[in-house]
Coordinates of C-alpha atoms in Angstrom, one line a residue:
M1 CA 126.0 150.3 98.0
S2 CA 123.7 149.2 100.8
K3 CA 124.4 148.8 104.5
V4 CA 123.6 145.4 106.0
S5 CA 122.0 145.9 109.4
P6 CA 122.1 145.0 112.2
L7 CA 125.6 143.8 112.7
A8 CA 127.3 142.8 115.9
G9 CA 131.0 142.4 115.4
L10 CA 132.6 140.0 117.8
G11 CA 136.1 140.7 118.7
N12 CA 139.1 138.5 119.1
S13 CA 137.5 135.4 120.6
A14 CA 135.1 132.8 119.4
G15 CA 132.6 133.5 122.1
D16 CA 129.4 135.5 121.9
S17 CA 130.8 138.7 123.4
G18 CA 132.6 141.6 121.9
V19 CA 132.2 145.0 120.3
A20 CA 129.2 146.2 118.4
G21 CA 130.0 146.8 114.7
A22 CA 129.9 150.4 113.7
S23 CA 130.0 152.7 110.8
G24 CA 127.8 152.6 107.8
S25 CA 130.4 153.7 105.4
G26 CA 131.5 150.8 103.2
V27 CA 134.5 151.1 101.1
A28 CA 133.9 150.6 97.4
D29 CA 136.9 150.6 95.1
G30 CA 136.4 152.1 91.7
A31 CA 138.8 149.7 90.0
T32 CA 137.3 147.3 87.6
G33 CA 137.8 143.6 87.3
V34 CA 137.1 140.7 89.8
A35 CA 140.1 138.8 91.1
T36 CA 140.4 135.3 89.8
V37 CA 140.5 132.9 92.7
A38 CA 142.7 129.9 92.1
S39 CA 142.9 128.7 95.7
T40 CA 140.0 126.8 97.3
D41 CA 141.1 127.5 100.9
T42 CA 138.3 128.8 103.1
I43 CA 138.6 132.3 104.4
I44 CA 135.3 132.8 106.2
T45 CA 132.4 130.4 106.8
I46 CA 128.7 131.5 106.8
T47 CA 126.2 129.5 108.8
P48 CA 123.0 128.4 107.0
V49 CA 120.8 130.8 109.1
A50 CA 123.1 133.8 108.3
H51 CA 123.3 132.8 104.6
A52 CA 119.5 132.7 104.4
K53 CA 119.2 136.1 106.1
L54 CA 121.8 137.7 103.7
I55 CA 120.2 136.2 100.6
D56 CA 116.9 137.8 101.8
L57 CA 118.5 141.2 102.3
R58 CA 120.3 141.1 99.0
D59 CA 117.2 140.0 97.1
A60 CA 115.4 143.0 98.5
E61 CA 117.8 145.3 96.6
S62 CA 116.9 146.5 93.1
E63 CA 120.3 145.5 91.6
R64 CA 120.6 142.2 93.5
E65 CA 122.1 140.4 90.5
R66 CA 125.2 142.6 90.7
L67 CA 125.6 142.7 94.5
G68 CA 128.0 140.9 96.7
L69 CA 128.6 141.2 100.4
R70 CA 131.7 143.3 101.2
L71 CA 133.2 142.5 104.6
E72 CA 135.7 145.0 106.0
I73 CA 137.6 145.5 109.2
L74 CA 137.3 149.1 110.3
S75 CA 139.5 149.1 113.4
G76 CA 143.2 149.7 113.4
P77 CA 146.1 148.1 115.1
G78 CA 145.8 147.9 118.9
E79 CA 142.0 148.1 118.7
D80 CA 139.4 145.3 119.1
F81 CA 137.9 144.3 115.8
R82 CA 135.1 146.5 114.4
Y83 CA 133.5 145.4 111.2
D84 CA 131.4 146.8 108.3
L85 CA 129.1 144.8 106.1
V86 CA 127.7 146.4 102.9
F87 CA 126.3 145.1 99.7
D88 CA 128.6 146.3 96.9
E89 CA 128.8 145.6 93.1
F90 CA 131.2 142.7 92.8
V91 CA 131.9 143.5 89.2
K92 CA 133.6 146.7 90.5
A93 CA 135.8 144.9 93.0
A94 CA 139.4 145.9 93.0
F95 CA 141.9 143.5 91.4
T96 CA 143.4 142.9 94.8
D97 CA 140.1 142.0 96.4
E98 CA 139.3 138.4 97.1
V99 CA 135.9 137.5 95.6
R100 CA 134.3 134.1 96.5
T101 CA 130.9 132.6 95.9
I102 CA 129.3 130.7 98.8
N103 CA 126.1 129.0 97.8
G104 CA 125.1 131.7 95.3
L105 CA 126.3 134.6 97.5
K106 CA 129.3 136.6 96.4
I107 CA 131.7 137.6 99.3
I108 CA 134.2 140.4 98.8
I109 CA 137.2 140.8 101.1
G110 CA 140.0 143.4 100.7
A111 CA 143.6 142.2 100.6
K112 CA 144.4 144.0 103.9
D113 CA 141.8 142.0 105.8
L114 CA 142.3 138.5 104.4
D115 CA 144.7 137.1 107.1
L116 CA 142.7 138.8 110.0
L117 CA 139.4 137.2 108.8
R118 CA 140.8 133.8 107.9
G119 CA 138.9 131.2 109.9
A120 CA 136.1 133.6 111.0
E121 CA 132.4 132.6 111.0
L122 CA 129.5 134.8 110.1
D123 CA 126.4 133.9 112.0
H124 CA 122.9 135.3 112.7
D125 CA 121.1 135.4 116.1
D126 CA 117.5 136.6 116.5
A127 CA 118.5 138.8 119.4
K128 CA 121.9 140.1 118.1
G129 CA 121.4 140.1 114.4
L130 CA 124.4 139.3 112.2
L131 CA 127.5 138.6 114.1
I132 CA 131.1 137.6 113.5
R133 CA 133.1 135.1 115.5
N134 CA 136.8 135.7 114.8
P135 CA 139.5 133.5 116.2
N136 CA 142.2 135.9 115.2
K137 CA 143.7 138.8 117.3
P138 CA 144.0 142.4 116.1
L139 CA 147.4 143.6 115.1
R140 CA 149.4 145.2 117.9
A141 CA 149.7 149.0 117.9
D142 CA 152.9 149.9 116.1
I143 CA 155.1 151.3 118.8
E144 CA 158.7 150.2 118.6
G145 CA 160.1 148.2 121.5
L146 CA 156.8 147.2 123.2
V147 CA 156.6 143.7 124.8
A148 CA 153.3 141.9 124.6
D149 CA 154.2 138.2 125.0
D150 CA 155.9 137.8 128.4
E151 CA 154.7 137.0 132.0
I152 CA 154.0 140.7 132.8
S153 CA 151.8 140.9 129.6
A154 CA 149.9 137.8 130.7
Q155 CA 149.2 139.4 134.1
I156 CA 148.0 142.6 132.5
E157 CA 145.8 140.7 130.0
A158 CA 144.2 138.8 132.8
I159 CA 143.4 142.0 134.8
V160 CA 142.0 143.6 131.7
F161 CA 139.8 140.6 131.0
N162 CA 138.6 140.0 134.6
D163 CA 138.5 143.5 136.1
V164 CA 139.1 146.4 133.8
N165 CA 136.8 145.7 130.9
P166 CA 133.9 144.4 133.0
A167 CA 134.0 147.7 134.9
L168 CA 134.2 149.8 131.7
S169 CA 131.4 147.7 130.0
A170 CA 128.8 149.4 132.2
H171 CA 129.7 152.6 130.3
G172 CA 129.8 150.8 126.9
G173 CA 133.6 150.9 126.7
F174 CA 136.6 148.7 126.8
V175 CA 140.4 148.8 126.6
T176 CA 142.9 146.8 124.5
F177 CA 146.4 146.1 125.8
A178 CA 149.0 147.0 123.2
G179 CA 152.2 146.1 125.2
H180 CA 154.6 147.5 127.8
D181 CA 158.0 149.0 127.7
K182 CA 161.1 148.5 129.9
E183 CA 160.4 151.6 131.9
G184 CA 157.2 150.2 133.4
T185 CA 154.6 151.8 131.2
A186 CA 151.7 149.8 129.9
Y187 CA 150.1 151.0 126.6
F188 CA 146.4 150.7 125.8
T189 CA 143.8 151.8 123.2
M190 CA 140.2 152.5 124.2
G191 CA 137.1 151.6 122.3
G192 CA 133.3 151.6 122.5
G193 CA 132.0 154.4 124.7
C194 CA 135.5 155.4 125.7
H195 CA 136.7 156.0 122.2
G196 CA 136.5 159.7 121.4
C197 CA 135.3 160.7 124.8
S198 CA 136.9 163.6 126.5
M199 CA 136.8 161.7 129.8
S200 CA 138.8 158.8 128.4
R201 CA 142.2 160.0 129.6
Q202 CA 140.9 160.6 133.1
T203 CA 139.2 157.2 133.2
M204 CA 142.5 155.6 132.1
L205 CA 144.7 157.4 134.7
D206 CA 142.3 157.1 137.6
G207 CA 140.9 153.7 137.1
V208 CA 142.9 151.4 134.9
Q209 CA 146.3 152.7 136.1
T210 CA 145.3 152.2 139.8
M211 CA 144.2 148.6 139.1
L212 CA 147.4 147.7 137.3
V213 CA 149.9 149.5 139.6
E214 CA 148.4 147.8 142.6
Q215 CA 148.5 144.3 141.1
V216 CA 151.5 144.3 138.8
P217 CA 154.6 145.6 140.5
A218 CA 156.5 146.0 137.3
I219 CA 154.0 148.6 136.0
T220 CA 154.2 152.1 137.3
R221 CA 152.0 154.0 134.9
V222 CA 149.6 153.6 132.0
R223 CA 149.6 155.4 128.6
D224 CA 146.6 155.9 126.4
I225 CA 147.6 155.7 122.7
T226 CA 144.0 155.9 121.3
D227 CA 143.5 158.2 118.4
H228 CA 140.8 160.3 120.0
T229 CA 140.4 162.5 117.0
T230 CA 138.0 159.8 115.8
G231 CA 135.0 158.2 117.5
A232 CA 131.5 159.3 118.4
N233 CA 132.7 162.5 120.3
P234 CA 136.2 163.2 119.0
Y235 CA 138.5 165.6 120.8
Y236 CA 142.1 166.6 120.4
S237 CA 144.6 166.2 123.2

């Protein structure tokens, strides 16, 4: 299995901004057999320049005839998208994997990521390398009773987009709004430089909470629900 590099994974918008793709650990399933694809619907498109780049990278591998591009979403619910691209043996794809051929290039996508990648575009930029534009939004963090589609949520999302994340981006970090409860608590996950950092909780309480409480009367506090046991500098709270 070979890591495709560099990859910039673009989050939940179609613009050229987002989160850098991370880990080099692709997931290879040991099950045998390639899924038979009866449907002709498009899952992901690849621009000509990206296709040419991927073909060049694949052809540089010794087992190029057996390799396909496996695309995986590494991030969990409530986190901005993070992706992994690896060359993997398509003949060893799991039965549940979707295997497509795009102009001679095999694409492998696991069943869990199909809906979240549907409509995405894989492109290449000389400055950024390979990048993904994904029109879909990450799944919400699974906390029972959270509201994420009302007027309060819209206010919070606007503040996160216009104020919070631009401030955190200077430190390589960002937050993702997961929802709010009826008691006035807003829930977030943290990513980038904030994920796994021991200062994340202090950053959340001192910075993000202050912004939200001042601008959204219905919110009285902020809760960080990030799994900080993972990330570049994991800690346990």
